[in-house]
Coordinates of C-alpha atoms and ligand atoms in Angstrom, one line a residue:
M63 CA 56.3 -65.7 -54.4
N64 CA 53.6 -63.4 -55.6
V65 CA 50.2 -63.2 -54.0
E66 CA 48.6 -63.5 -57.5
N67 CA 50.3 -66.8 -58.0
I68 CA 49.0 -68.5 -55.0
K69 CA 47.2 -71.7 -56.1
K70 CA 46.9 -73.6 -52.9
I71 CA 46.9 -72.6 -49.2
T72 CA 47.1 -75.3 -46.6
V73 CA 45.8 -74.5 -43.1
V74 CA 47.1 -77.0 -40.5
G75 CA 44.7 -77.3 -37.5
A76 CA 41.0 -76.7 -38.1
G77 CA 40.0 -75.6 -34.6
V78 CA 38.7 -72.2 -33.6
M79 CA 41.3 -70.2 -35.5
G80 CA 42.0 -72.7 -38.3
N81 CA 38.4 -72.8 -39.5
G82 CA 38.1 -69.0 -39.3
I83 CA 41.3 -68.5 -41.3
T84 CA 40.1 -71.1 -43.9
Q85 CA 36.8 -69.2 -44.3
V86 CA 38.5 -65.8 -44.8
C87 CA 41.0 -67.2 -47.4
A88 CA 38.3 -69.1 -49.3
R89 CA 36.0 -66.1 -49.3
N90 CA 38.7 -64.1 -51.0
G91 CA 38.9 -66.6 -53.8
F92 CA 41.8 -68.8 -52.7
K93 CA 41.8 -72.6 -52.8
V94 CA 42.3 -73.9 -49.3
M95 CA 43.2 -77.3 -48.0
M96 CA 42.2 -77.7 -44.3
V97 CA 44.1 -80.4 -42.3
D98 CA 43.4 -81.8 -38.8
V99 CA 44.0 -85.1 -37.0
N100 CA 40.6 -86.6 -37.5
E101 CA 37.4 -86.4 -39.7
E102 CA 35.2 -85.4 -36.7
V103 CA 37.2 -82.1 -36.2
L104 CA 37.1 -81.4 -40.0
K105 CA 33.3 -82.0 -40.1
N106 CA 32.9 -79.5 -37.2
A107 CA 35.1 -77.0 -39.0
Y108 CA 32.8 -77.1 -42.1
K109 CA 29.8 -76.7 -39.8
Q110 CA 31.4 -73.6 -38.2
I111 CA 32.3 -72.2 -41.6
K112 CA 28.7 -72.6 -42.8
D113 CA 26.5 -72.1 -39.8
G114 CA 28.8 -70.9 -36.9
P115 CA 28.2 -67.5 -35.2
F116 CA 30.6 -65.9 -37.8
G117 CA 29.9 -68.3 -40.6
L118 CA 28.8 -67.8 -44.2
S119 CA 25.1 -68.4 -43.5
R120 CA 25.1 -65.3 -41.3
L121 CA 26.6 -63.3 -44.2
V122 CA 23.8 -64.5 -46.5
E123 CA 21.2 -63.5 -43.9
K124 CA 22.8 -60.1 -43.6
G125 CA 22.8 -59.8 -47.4
K126 CA 26.6 -59.5 -47.6
I127 CA 26.9 -62.5 -49.9
K128 CA 24.4 -64.4 -52.1
S129 CA 23.7 -68.0 -51.4
D130 CA 25.3 -69.1 -54.7
E131 CA 28.5 -67.2 -53.6
M132 CA 28.4 -69.3 -50.4
E133 CA 28.4 -72.4 -52.5
Q134 CA 31.4 -71.1 -54.4
I135 CA 33.3 -70.3 -51.2
I136 CA 32.6 -73.8 -49.8
N137 CA 33.8 -75.3 -53.1
N138 CA 37.1 -73.5 -52.6
I139 CA 37.7 -75.6 -49.5
E140 CA 39.0 -79.2 -49.4
S141 CA 40.0 -81.1 -46.3
T142 CA 42.2 -84.1 -45.4
T143 CA 43.8 -85.8 -42.4
D144 CA 46.8 -86.8 -44.6
P145 CA 49.8 -84.4 -44.2
R146 CA 51.2 -85.7 -47.5
E147 CA 48.1 -84.6 -49.5
A148 CA 48.0 -81.3 -47.5
A149 CA 51.7 -80.5 -48.3
K150 CA 51.6 -81.4 -52.0
D151 CA 51.9 -78.3 -54.2
A152 CA 51.2 -75.9 -51.3
D153 CA 52.3 -72.3 -51.9
L154 CA 51.6 -71.2 -48.3
V155 CA 51.1 -73.2 -45.1
I156 CA 49.3 -71.4 -42.3
E157 CA 49.7 -73.3 -39.0
A158 CA 47.0 -73.0 -36.3
V159 CA 47.5 -76.1 -34.1
S160 CA 47.5 -76.0 -30.3
E161 CA 49.8 -73.6 -28.6
N162 CA 52.7 -76.0 -27.8
L163 CA 56.2 -75.5 -29.0
E164 CA 57.1 -79.2 -29.3
L165 CA 54.0 -79.9 -31.3
K166 CA 54.6 -77.0 -33.6
K167 CA 58.2 -78.0 -34.1
K168 CA 57.2 -81.6 -35.0
I169 CA 54.6 -80.3 -37.5
W170 CA 57.0 -77.8 -39.1
N171 CA 59.7 -80.5 -39.4
Q172 CA 57.3 -82.8 -41.1
Y173 CA 55.9 -80.2 -43.5
D174 CA 59.5 -79.0 -44.3
E175 CA 60.2 -82.5 -45.6
L176 CA 56.9 -82.8 -47.5
C177 CA 56.4 -79.4 -49.0
P178 CA 58.0 -78.0 -52.1
E179 CA 61.0 -75.7 -51.6
K180 CA 59.0 -72.6 -52.6
T181 CA 56.4 -73.0 -49.9
I182 CA 56.1 -70.2 -47.3
F183 CA 55.4 -71.2 -43.7
A184 CA 53.4 -68.9 -41.5
S185 CA 52.5 -69.6 -37.8
N186 CA 49.4 -68.2 -36.2
T187 CA 50.9 -68.6 -32.7
S188 CA 49.9 -66.0 -30.2
T189 CA 53.1 -66.2 -28.1
I190 CA 55.7 -68.8 -29.3
M191 CA 58.8 -67.2 -30.8
I192 CA 59.0 -67.5 -34.6
T193 CA 62.8 -67.9 -34.6
D194 CA 62.4 -71.0 -32.3
Q195 CA 59.8 -72.6 -34.6
A196 CA 61.8 -71.7 -37.8
A197 CA 64.8 -73.6 -36.3
A198 CA 62.9 -76.8 -36.8
T199 CA 63.0 -76.3 -40.6
E200 CA 65.6 -75.6 -43.3
R201 CA 63.7 -72.6 -44.5
A202 CA 64.0 -69.9 -41.8
D203 CA 64.1 -67.2 -44.6
R204 CA 60.6 -68.4 -45.7
F205 CA 59.2 -68.7 -42.2
I206 CA 57.1 -65.9 -40.6
G207 CA 54.5 -65.2 -37.9
M208 CA 51.0 -64.4 -39.2
H209 CA 49.0 -63.7 -36.0
W210 CA 45.3 -63.5 -36.6
F211 CA 42.7 -62.4 -34.0
N212 CA 39.6 -64.1 -32.8
P213 CA 37.1 -64.3 -34.5
A214 CA 39.2 -64.5 -37.6
P215 CA 36.4 -63.6 -40.1
V216 CA 35.6 -60.4 -38.1
M217 CA 38.8 -59.0 -36.6
K218 CA 40.8 -56.8 -39.0
L219 CA 44.3 -56.9 -37.4
I220 CA 47.1 -59.3 -38.5
E221 CA 50.3 -59.1 -36.5
V222 CA 53.2 -60.0 -38.9
I223 CA 56.2 -61.1 -37.0
R224 CA 59.7 -61.3 -38.5
G225 CA 61.8 -64.2 -37.2
A226 CA 65.6 -63.5 -36.9
L227 CA 66.1 -64.9 -40.5
T228 CA 62.8 -64.0 -42.2
S229 CA 63.6 -62.5 -45.6
D230 CA 62.2 -59.2 -46.8
S231 CA 60.4 -61.0 -49.7
T232 CA 58.6 -63.3 -47.2
F233 CA 57.6 -60.3 -45.1
N234 CA 56.3 -58.4 -48.1
F235 CA 54.5 -61.4 -49.4
I236 CA 52.5 -61.8 -46.1
V237 CA 51.8 -58.1 -45.8
E238 CA 50.4 -58.1 -49.4
F239 CA 48.5 -61.3 -48.7
S240 CA 46.9 -59.9 -45.5
K241 CA 45.8 -56.8 -47.4
K242 CA 44.3 -59.0 -50.2
L243 CA 42.2 -60.6 -47.5
G244 CA 40.9 -57.2 -46.4
K245 CA 43.0 -57.2 -43.2
I246 CA 45.3 -54.6 -41.7
P247 CA 48.8 -55.9 -41.2
V248 CA 51.1 -54.5 -38.4
E249 CA 54.7 -55.3 -38.1
A250 CA 56.2 -56.8 -35.0
S251 CA 59.7 -58.1 -34.1
D252 CA 60.2 -61.5 -32.6
S253 CA 59.8 -61.8 -28.8
P254 CA 57.7 -64.1 -26.5
G255 CA 54.1 -62.9 -26.9
F256 CA 55.2 -60.3 -29.5
F257 CA 53.6 -57.0 -28.7
T258 CA 49.9 -57.7 -29.0
S259 CA 49.7 -60.8 -26.7
R260 CA 52.2 -59.2 -24.2
F261 CA 50.1 -56.0 -24.1
I262 CA 46.7 -57.8 -23.5
S263 CA 48.3 -60.3 -21.0
E264 CA 49.6 -57.4 -19.0
F265 CA 46.1 -55.9 -19.0
M266 CA 44.6 -59.1 -17.6
I267 CA 47.4 -59.8 -15.2
R268 CA 47.2 -56.2 -13.9
G269 CA 43.5 -56.7 -13.2
V270 CA 44.2 -59.9 -11.2
R271 CA 46.9 -58.3 -9.1
M272 CA 44.6 -55.3 -8.3
F273 CA 42.0 -57.8 -7.1
E274 CA 44.6 -59.8 -5.1
E275 CA 45.8 -56.6 -3.4
G276 CA 42.2 -55.8 -2.4
M277 CA 42.1 -52.5 -4.4
A278 CA 38.8 -53.4 -6.0
G279 CA 36.5 -56.4 -6.7
I280 CA 36.3 -58.3 -10.0
K281 CA 33.0 -56.8 -11.1
E282 CA 34.2 -53.3 -10.2
I283 CA 37.4 -53.6 -12.3
D284 CA 35.4 -54.9 -15.3
T285 CA 32.9 -52.1 -14.8
M286 CA 35.7 -49.5 -14.6
C287 CA 37.0 -50.7 -18.0
K288 CA 33.7 -50.6 -19.7
L289 CA 32.0 -47.5 -18.2
G290 CA 35.1 -45.5 -17.3
F291 CA 37.2 -46.1 -20.3
G292 CA 34.8 -47.4 -23.0
F293 CA 36.5 -50.8 -23.4
P294 CA 34.1 -53.5 -24.8
M295 CA 34.9 -55.7 -21.7
G296 CA 37.1 -55.8 -18.6
P297 CA 40.1 -58.1 -17.9
F298 CA 38.0 -60.8 -16.0
E299 CA 35.3 -61.0 -18.7
L300 CA 38.0 -61.2 -21.3
M301 CA 39.8 -64.0 -19.5
D302 CA 36.5 -65.9 -19.2
L303 CA 36.1 -65.6 -22.9
T304 CA 39.7 -66.4 -24.0
G305 CA 40.3 -69.2 -21.5
I306 CA 41.9 -68.6 -18.1
D307 CA 44.2 -71.6 -18.7
I308 CA 45.4 -70.0 -21.9
I309 CA 46.4 -66.9 -20.1
M310 CA 48.2 -68.9 -17.4
H311 CA 50.2 -70.9 -20.0
A312 CA 51.0 -67.8 -22.0
G313 CA 52.2 -66.1 -18.8
E314 CA 54.4 -69.1 -17.9
Y315 CA 55.9 -69.2 -21.4
V316 CA 56.7 -65.5 -21.5
Y317 CA 58.1 -65.5 -18.0
S318 CA 60.3 -68.6 -18.8
I319 CA 62.1 -66.4 -21.4
T320 CA 61.9 -62.9 -20.0
G321 CA 62.3 -63.7 -16.3
D322 CA 60.3 -60.6 -15.6
P323 CA 58.0 -61.2 -12.5
N324 CA 55.4 -58.9 -14.1
D325 CA 54.9 -61.5 -16.8
K326 CA 54.3 -64.3 -14.4
A327 CA 50.7 -65.7 -13.9
P328 CA 49.4 -64.5 -10.5
I329 CA 48.6 -67.1 -7.8
T330 CA 44.8 -66.6 -7.9
L331 CA 44.8 -67.2 -11.6
R332 CA 46.7 -70.5 -11.1
K333 CA 44.3 -71.5 -8.3
L334 CA 41.2 -71.2 -10.6
V335 CA 42.9 -73.2 -13.3
T336 CA 43.9 -76.0 -10.9
A337 CA 40.3 -76.1 -9.6
G338 CA 39.0 -76.5 -13.1
Y339 CA 37.7 -73.0 -13.6
I340 CA 39.1 -72.2 -17.0
G341 CA 36.4 -69.9 -18.4
K342 CA 33.4 -70.3 -20.6
K343 CA 34.3 -73.4 -22.6
P344 CA 33.5 -77.1 -22.7
G345 CA 34.8 -79.1 -19.7
S346 CA 35.1 -76.0 -17.5
R347 CA 33.5 -75.4 -14.1
G348 CA 33.0 -71.8 -15.1
G349 CA 35.0 -68.5 -14.9
W350 CA 35.9 -65.8 -12.4
Y351 CA 32.3 -64.8 -11.8
D352 CA 31.3 -68.4 -11.0
F353 CA 34.3 -69.1 -8.8
Y354 CA 33.6 -66.1 -6.6
N355 CA 29.8 -66.4 -7.0
I356 CA 29.4 -62.8 -8.3
K357 CA 26.1 -61.8 -9.7
Ligands
LIG1518 P1 42.1 -75.2 -31.0 O1 42.4 -76.1 -29.9 O2 40.7 -74.7 -31.3 O3 42.6 -75.9 -32.4 C1 43.8 -76.5 -32.6 C2 43.6 -77.6 -33.6 O4 44.9 -78.2 -33.9 C3 42.7 -78.8 -33.0 O5 41.6 -79.0 -33.9 C4 43.7 -80.0 -33.1 O6 43.0 -81.2 -33.4 C5 44.6 -79.5 -34.2 N1 45.9 -80.3 -34.2 C6 46.6 -80.7 -33.2 N2 47.7 -81.5 -33.6 C7 47.6 -81.5 -35.0 C8 48.3 -82.0 -36.1 N3 49.4 -82.8 -35.8 N4 47.9 -81.8 -37.3 C9 46.8 -81.1 -37.6 N5 46.1 -80.6 -36.6 C10 46.4 -80.7 -35.4 O7 43.1 -73.9 -30.9 P2 42.9 -72.4 -31.4 O8 42.3 -71.6 -30.4 O9 42.4 -72.5 -32.8 O10 44.5 -72.0 -31.5 C11 45.3 -72.4 -32.5 C12 46.5 -71.5 -32.6 O11 46.1 -70.2 -32.8 C13 47.4 -71.5 -31.3 O12 48.7 -71.4 -31.6 C14 46.9 -70.2 -30.6 O13 47.8 -69.6 -29.8 C15 46.6 -69.3 -31.8 N6 45.6 -68.2 -31.6 C16 44.5 -68.5 -30.9 C17 43.6 -67.4 -30.7 C18 42.3 -67.7 -29.9 O14 41.7 -66.7 -29.5 N7 41.8 -68.9 -29.8 C19 43.8 -66.2 -31.2 C20 45.0 -66.0 -32.0 C21 45.9 -67.0 -32.2

């Protein structure tokens, strides 16, 4: 498969990452079919693409695109809740459904049956091993990890992960495709969390352990990262943004495979999640600063 020959990209899952990925592909001239489980999610995805904090209206305001270009980009996007329609004639399927191996395997198995043989499958998972997902299909050679970063329209990096059986042509295709989208691809081998999520999880877990050991307070650790080392935010602020529950699940998954105690989610982190403090997102009681009442 050649990047120039792509006629249809299917993005499965139109949540935070799926709608951002759709936007980037459509902006670069590709026809995209966005799929999710119901119309409400799809409607919200269009809203984010048009008027969200990283949406196209912002680019028009900043003079980066013209308003008729915005129309064209939107016209590149279709949506459906029907996997059959989504899979039909797809050249590339990018999966961005919730981070759950069983769900991902079910979806891949379904798309493997519905998609043409040529279709390349790429998972946007942050942690789940590519080889495990590919095993749910008959096309492990055309299966790869394409890990985007949040927000997808802004962040330049794409981690490209080879599964045990990913072919060189699939790898080269995704590298070329990433470049075509204006992104910078970096190669990773398959392991739980790959190298990017493993690295950033360690950063966050290390912060929690320092706090648990009484070495410094939450605000002091975040302040050190920002003022001492020039990071845009510290580990606690980052967890509040990413979702404390997501960090816990990622830690559990990585630890279940590596058995390395360093990968395990610390007790304090579990306590917050169980108490309903999962960060700055709907349905949460708050984040680290709220739980410990830090001003
Ligand atoms: P999200 O919860 O915002 O979106 C997931 C979407 O998948 C939901 O809209 C849900 O309705 C949909 N979905 C569930 N089952 C489906 C099905 N059978 N068919 C179609 N759609 C289905 O999640 P997200 O934050 O966008 O994460 C998606 C993936 O991207 C995960 O694997 C996550 O690890 C990865 N990721 C997330 C981030 C991030 O910062 N949020 C960054 C990089 C990678």
